Tab-separated table of C-alpha atoms in Angstrom:
chain	number	residue	atom	x	y	z
A	1	UNK	CA	48.035	80.146	162.875
A	2	UNK	CA	46.992	83.255	160.981
A	3	UNK	CA	49.306	86.258	160.775
A	4	UNK	CA	46.381	88.662	161.088
A	5	UNK	CA	48.292	91.955	160.999
A	6	UNK	CA	49.813	91.232	157.573
A	7	UNK	CA	52.249	94.120	156.892
A	8	UNK	CA	50.539	96.917	158.859
A	9	UNK	CA	52.240	96.284	162.208
A	10	UNK	CA	55.158	98.552	163.065
A	11	UNK	CA	56.362	96.993	166.307
A	12	UNK	CA	55.566	94.297	168.859
A	13	UNK	CA	54.366	94.727	172.441
A	14	UNK	CA	54.225	91.313	174.111
A	15	UNK	CA	51.622	90.663	176.803
A	16	UNK	CA	52.414	87.741	179.107
A	17	UNK	CA	50.073	86.162	181.642
A	18	UNK	CA	50.785	84.063	184.701
A	19	UNK	CA	51.301	80.579	183.233
A	20	UNK	CA	48.649	78.894	185.390
A	21	UNK	CA	46.054	81.557	184.670
A	22	UNK	CA	46.993	81.528	180.999
A	23	UNK	CA	46.055	77.848	180.780
A	24	UNK	CA	42.657	78.455	182.373
A	25	UNK	CA	41.890	81.492	180.228
A	26	UNK	CA	43.010	79.762	177.036
A	27	UNK	CA	40.516	77.003	177.676
A	28	UNK	CA	37.859	79.577	178.576
A	29	UNK	CA	38.317	81.210	175.174
A	30	UNK	CA	38.250	77.865	173.373
A	31	UNK	CA	34.992	77.088	175.137
A	32	UNK	CA	33.626	80.542	174.244
A	33	UNK	CA	34.184	79.835	170.548
A	34	UNK	CA	32.972	76.237	170.786
A	35	UNK	CA	36.487	74.867	170.163
A	36	UNK	CA	36.415	76.287	166.627
A	37	UNK	CA	38.969	74.834	164.211
A	38	UNK	CA	38.900	77.628	161.625
A	39	UNK	CA	39.282	81.392	161.752
A	40	UNK	CA	35.883	81.844	160.111
A	41	UNK	CA	34.064	79.751	162.719
A	42	UNK	CA	35.895	81.462	165.587
A	43	UNK	CA	35.142	84.935	164.228
A	44	UNK	CA	31.418	84.256	164.172
A	45	UNK	CA	31.489	83.471	167.884
A	46	UNK	CA	33.417	86.547	169.047
A	47	UNK	CA	30.271	87.898	170.803
A	48	UNK	CA	30.511	84.898	173.156
A	49	UNK	CA	33.896	85.947	174.537
A	50	UNK	CA	34.264	86.624	178.268
A	51	UNK	CA	30.581	86.152	179.060
A	52	UNK	CA	30.798	83.237	181.495
A	53	UNK	CA	32.985	80.390	182.682
A	54	UNK	CA	32.779	76.877	181.250
A	55	UNK	CA	31.696	73.877	183.320
A	56	UNK	CA	34.557	72.575	185.436
A	57	UNK	CA	34.156	69.099	183.926
A	58	UNK	CA	34.779	70.545	180.453
A	59	UNK	CA	37.957	72.187	181.690
A	60	UNK	CA	39.200	69.036	183.414
A	61	UNK	CA	38.710	66.934	180.282
A	62	UNK	CA	40.615	69.476	178.190
A	63	UNK	CA	43.271	69.883	180.895
A	64	UNK	CA	44.079	66.194	181.010
A	65	UNK	CA	44.352	65.990	177.227
A	66	UNK	CA	46.150	69.240	176.395
A	67	UNK	CA	47.864	71.067	179.250
A	68	UNK	CA	51.296	69.394	179.110
A	69	UNK	CA	51.582	70.384	175.437
A	70	UNK	CA	50.182	73.867	176.067
A	71	UNK	CA	52.866	74.480	178.702
A	72	UNK	CA	55.456	73.919	175.972
A	73	UNK	CA	53.572	76.272	173.646
A	74	UNK	CA	53.584	78.933	176.390
A	75	UNK	CA	57.381	78.871	176.560
A	76	UNK	CA	57.668	78.693	172.782
A	77	UNK	CA	55.534	81.843	172.438
A	78	UNK	CA	58.012	83.767	174.607
A	79	UNK	CA	61.034	82.319	172.785
A	80	UNK	CA	59.506	83.132	169.398
A	81	UNK	CA	59.216	86.845	170.079
A	82	UNK	CA	62.328	87.243	172.238
A	83	UNK	CA	64.420	85.635	169.487
A	84	UNK	CA	62.791	87.595	166.682
A	85	UNK	CA	60.889	84.743	165.062
A	86	UNK	CA	63.640	82.120	165.205
A	87	UNK	CA	62.136	78.818	164.091
A	88	UNK	CA	62.111	76.367	166.994
A	89	UNK	CA	60.331	73.138	167.780
A	90	UNK	CA	58.204	73.867	170.852
A	91	UNK	CA	58.430	70.310	172.200
A	92	UNK	CA	62.241	70.038	172.232
A	93	UNK	CA	63.179	73.754	172.029
A	94	UNK	CA	65.584	72.852	169.229
A	95	UNK	CA	66.124	75.088	166.197
A	96	UNK	CA	64.146	73.529	163.377
A	97	UNK	CA	63.780	73.576	159.610
A	98	UNK	CA	61.279	75.626	157.590
A	99	UNK	CA	59.610	72.384	156.502
A	100	UNK	CA	59.056	71.251	160.087
A	101	UNK	CA	58.050	74.778	161.094
A	102	UNK	CA	55.313	74.865	158.465
A	103	UNK	CA	53.918	71.641	159.897
A	104	UNK	CA	54.034	73.017	163.453
A	105	UNK	CA	52.050	76.057	162.316
A	106	UNK	CA	49.182	73.710	161.410
A	107	UNK	CA	48.770	71.887	164.738
A	108	UNK	CA	45.304	70.552	163.956
A	109	UNK	CA	46.537	68.977	160.713
A	110	UNK	CA	49.031	66.633	162.398
A	111	UNK	CA	49.253	64.501	165.501
A	112	UNK	CA	51.984	65.138	168.071
A	113	UNK	CA	53.584	61.894	166.904
A	114	UNK	CA	53.717	63.139	163.296
A	115	UNK	CA	55.338	66.386	164.458
A	116	UNK	CA	58.128	64.729	166.443
A	117	UNK	CA	61.471	66.387	165.862
A	118	UNK	CA	63.381	63.130	165.637
A	119	UNK	CA	61.036	61.885	162.907
A	120	UNK	CA	60.666	65.025	160.775
A	121	UNK	CA	64.120	66.584	161.221
A	122	UNK	CA	66.323	64.005	162.923
A	123	UNK	CA	68.145	64.432	166.209
A	124	UNK	CA	71.572	64.360	164.541
A	125	UNK	CA	70.696	66.782	161.737
A	126	UNK	CA	72.657	70.043	161.707
A	127	UNK	CA	70.059	72.780	161.244
A	128	UNK	CA	70.917	76.300	160.148
A	129	UNK	CA	68.860	78.983	161.923
A	130	UNK	CA	65.862	80.254	159.960
A	131	UNK	CA	63.430	83.015	160.858
A	132	UNK	CA	59.708	83.347	160.327
A	133	UNK	CA	59.338	85.470	157.157
A	134	UNK	CA	56.311	87.167	158.711
A	135	UNK	CA	58.674	89.062	161.014
A	136	UNK	CA	60.035	90.863	157.960
A	137	UNK	CA	56.564	92.416	157.582
A	138	UNK	CA	56.990	94.234	160.912
A	139	UNK	CA	59.053	97.403	160.544
A	140	UNK	CA	61.097	96.704	163.655
A	141	UNK	CA	60.901	92.923	163.484
A	142	UNK	CA	59.280	90.568	165.995
A	143	UNK	CA	61.464	91.405	169.000
A	144	UNK	CA	59.185	93.227	171.481
A	145	UNK	CA	59.803	96.879	172.234
A	146	UNK	CA	57.932	96.325	175.488
A	147	UNK	CA	56.873	93.314	177.568
A	148	UNK	CA	54.032	93.751	180.014
A	149	UNK	CA	52.177	91.587	182.498
A	150	UNK	CA	48.443	91.231	181.892
A	151	UNK	CA	47.927	90.802	185.632
A	152	UNK	CA	49.785	94.015	186.413
A	153	UNK	CA	47.902	95.916	183.720
A	154	UNK	CA	44.560	95.276	185.434
A	155	UNK	CA	45.876	95.557	188.988
A	156	UNK	CA	44.290	98.542	190.707
A	157	UNK	CA	47.630	99.729	192.114
A	158	UNK	CA	50.077	98.810	189.365
A	159	UNK	CA	47.824	99.105	186.331
A	160	UNK	CA	47.948	102.877	185.728
A	161	UNK	CA	51.743	102.845	185.493
A	162	UNK	CA	51.723	99.843	183.139
A	163	UNK	CA	49.191	101.560	180.876
A	164	UNK	CA	51.509	104.562	180.655
A	165	UNK	CA	54.324	102.250	179.544
A	166	UNK	CA	52.133	101.038	176.687
A	167	UNK	CA	51.245	104.605	175.758
A	168	UNK	CA	54.907	105.578	175.769
A	169	UNK	CA	55.731	102.680	173.432
A	170	UNK	CA	53.247	103.809	170.778
A	171	UNK	CA	53.221	107.581	171.299
A	172	UNK	CA	54.469	109.439	168.260
A	173	UNK	CA	54.363	106.397	165.994
A	174	UNK	CA	52.878	106.750	162.535
A	175	UNK	CA	49.102	106.350	162.579
A	176	UNK	CA	48.899	106.461	166.382
A	177	UNK	CA	47.108	109.539	167.735
A	178	UNK	CA	47.080	109.295	171.530
A	179	UNK	CA	45.076	111.303	173.999
A	180	UNK	CA	47.018	113.936	175.967
A	181	UNK	CA	49.340	112.517	178.675
A	182	UNK	CA	47.388	114.130	181.501
A	183	UNK	CA	44.244	112.223	180.460
A	184	UNK	CA	45.754	108.756	180.066
A	185	UNK	CA	45.265	107.751	183.685
A	186	UNK	CA	41.587	108.566	183.325
A	187	UNK	CA	41.322	106.270	180.290
A	188	UNK	CA	42.744	103.347	182.300
A	189	UNK	CA	40.295	104.032	185.136
A	190	UNK	CA	37.294	104.179	182.802
A	191	UNK	CA	38.281	100.929	181.077
A	192	UNK	CA	39.415	98.840	184.042
A	193	UNK	CA	37.624	100.239	187.075
A	194	UNK	CA	34.410	101.550	185.521
A	195	UNK	CA	34.376	98.813	182.833
A	196	UNK	CA	33.316	101.083	179.985
A	197	UNK	CA	35.329	99.218	177.376
A	198	UNK	CA	34.949	95.813	175.771
A	199	UNK	CA	34.755	92.771	178.020
A	200	UNK	CA	38.056	91.121	178.971
A	201	UNK	CA	39.226	88.178	181.062
A	202	UNK	CA	38.533	90.107	184.280
A	203	UNK	CA	34.816	90.320	183.452
A	204	UNK	CA	33.968	86.631	183.600
A	205	UNK	CA	31.549	85.518	186.289
A	206	UNK	CA	32.631	82.883	188.769
A	207	UNK	CA	35.887	81.985	190.482
A	208	UNK	CA	38.949	81.035	188.462
A	209	UNK	CA	40.248	79.051	191.443
A	210	UNK	CA	37.604	76.398	190.755
A	211	UNK	CA	39.793	75.222	187.858
A	212	UNK	CA	42.747	73.299	189.259
A	213	UNK	CA	45.715	71.273	188.070
A	214	UNK	CA	47.455	68.072	189.057
A	215	UNK	CA	50.817	68.055	190.772
A	216	UNK	CA	52.347	66.893	187.500
A	217	UNK	CA	50.899	69.865	185.630
A	218	UNK	CA	52.179	72.320	188.245
A	219	UNK	CA	55.643	70.764	188.265
A	220	UNK	CA	55.745	71.017	184.473
A	221	UNK	CA	54.761	74.692	184.659
A	222	UNK	CA	57.513	75.386	187.184
A	223	UNK	CA	59.987	73.513	185.003
A	224	UNK	CA	59.112	75.595	181.957
A	225	UNK	CA	59.350	78.837	183.924
A	226	UNK	CA	62.743	77.775	185.313
A	227	UNK	CA	63.931	77.093	181.753
A	228	UNK	CA	62.871	80.563	180.633
A	229	UNK	CA	64.395	82.259	183.681
A	230	UNK	CA	67.690	80.405	183.231
A	231	UNK	CA	67.773	81.239	179.533
A	232	UNK	CA	66.896	84.932	179.700
A	233	UNK	CA	68.807	85.475	182.917
A	234	UNK	CA	72.016	84.192	181.314
A	235	UNK	CA	75.001	86.173	180.089
A	236	UNK	CA	73.783	86.186	176.489
A	237	UNK	CA	70.718	88.196	177.496
A	238	UNK	CA	71.773	90.305	180.455
A	239	UNK	CA	72.397	93.385	178.307
A	240	UNK	CA	69.004	93.241	176.641
A	241	UNK	CA	66.378	95.302	178.450
A	242	UNK	CA	63.485	92.953	177.585
A	243	UNK	CA	65.182	90.096	179.423
A	244	UNK	CA	65.695	92.035	182.639
């Protein structure tokens, strides 16, 4: 992918969606940008974002081809930031080499078969941990200072409090001039309730429940969530506030 922030980012706030909804919305965005393969093509189609929902048949075709792999990418995304950019193979969760990592970062350039860990790295290879050099461009590294739920942020009861957590994470940081604390709840209301901001995933027409998954997909999602819960609920992480 493209590290779009270059060296101007000071810290990371990680937004996580419900895994099932994340799969649907990811396809929605791909459909919005006509499944663009390059940054330039995707950028041209930004005005199409969040306008409508794709045909169910389009989703089902993509689902059957991609969702099992995307479930692994979902877990890898969380691991990547929680571990500060540690290079891992998303299909096996094993620590990998910079050479393999560079291939994984170009997913459209290789087939899944060509990216297999046992072929590129070797199952018996001892791999020293390496970290994504892009994380060195972030003042505080890639480990999130805050993790928030996208669903909670737009929830009419929970959202105002979540928005204040975001404000607290950036308040006082260089280059960040925030509105006065007493007005921040009003900003959330204007953006989420009165919809005066840019369109987001909550503005699409139609029912997200029309897009379903097979039992196998759902079991794979549960398996990936169990892996993450077991990992970040373990002794190694129980003193780290982001894992709580």
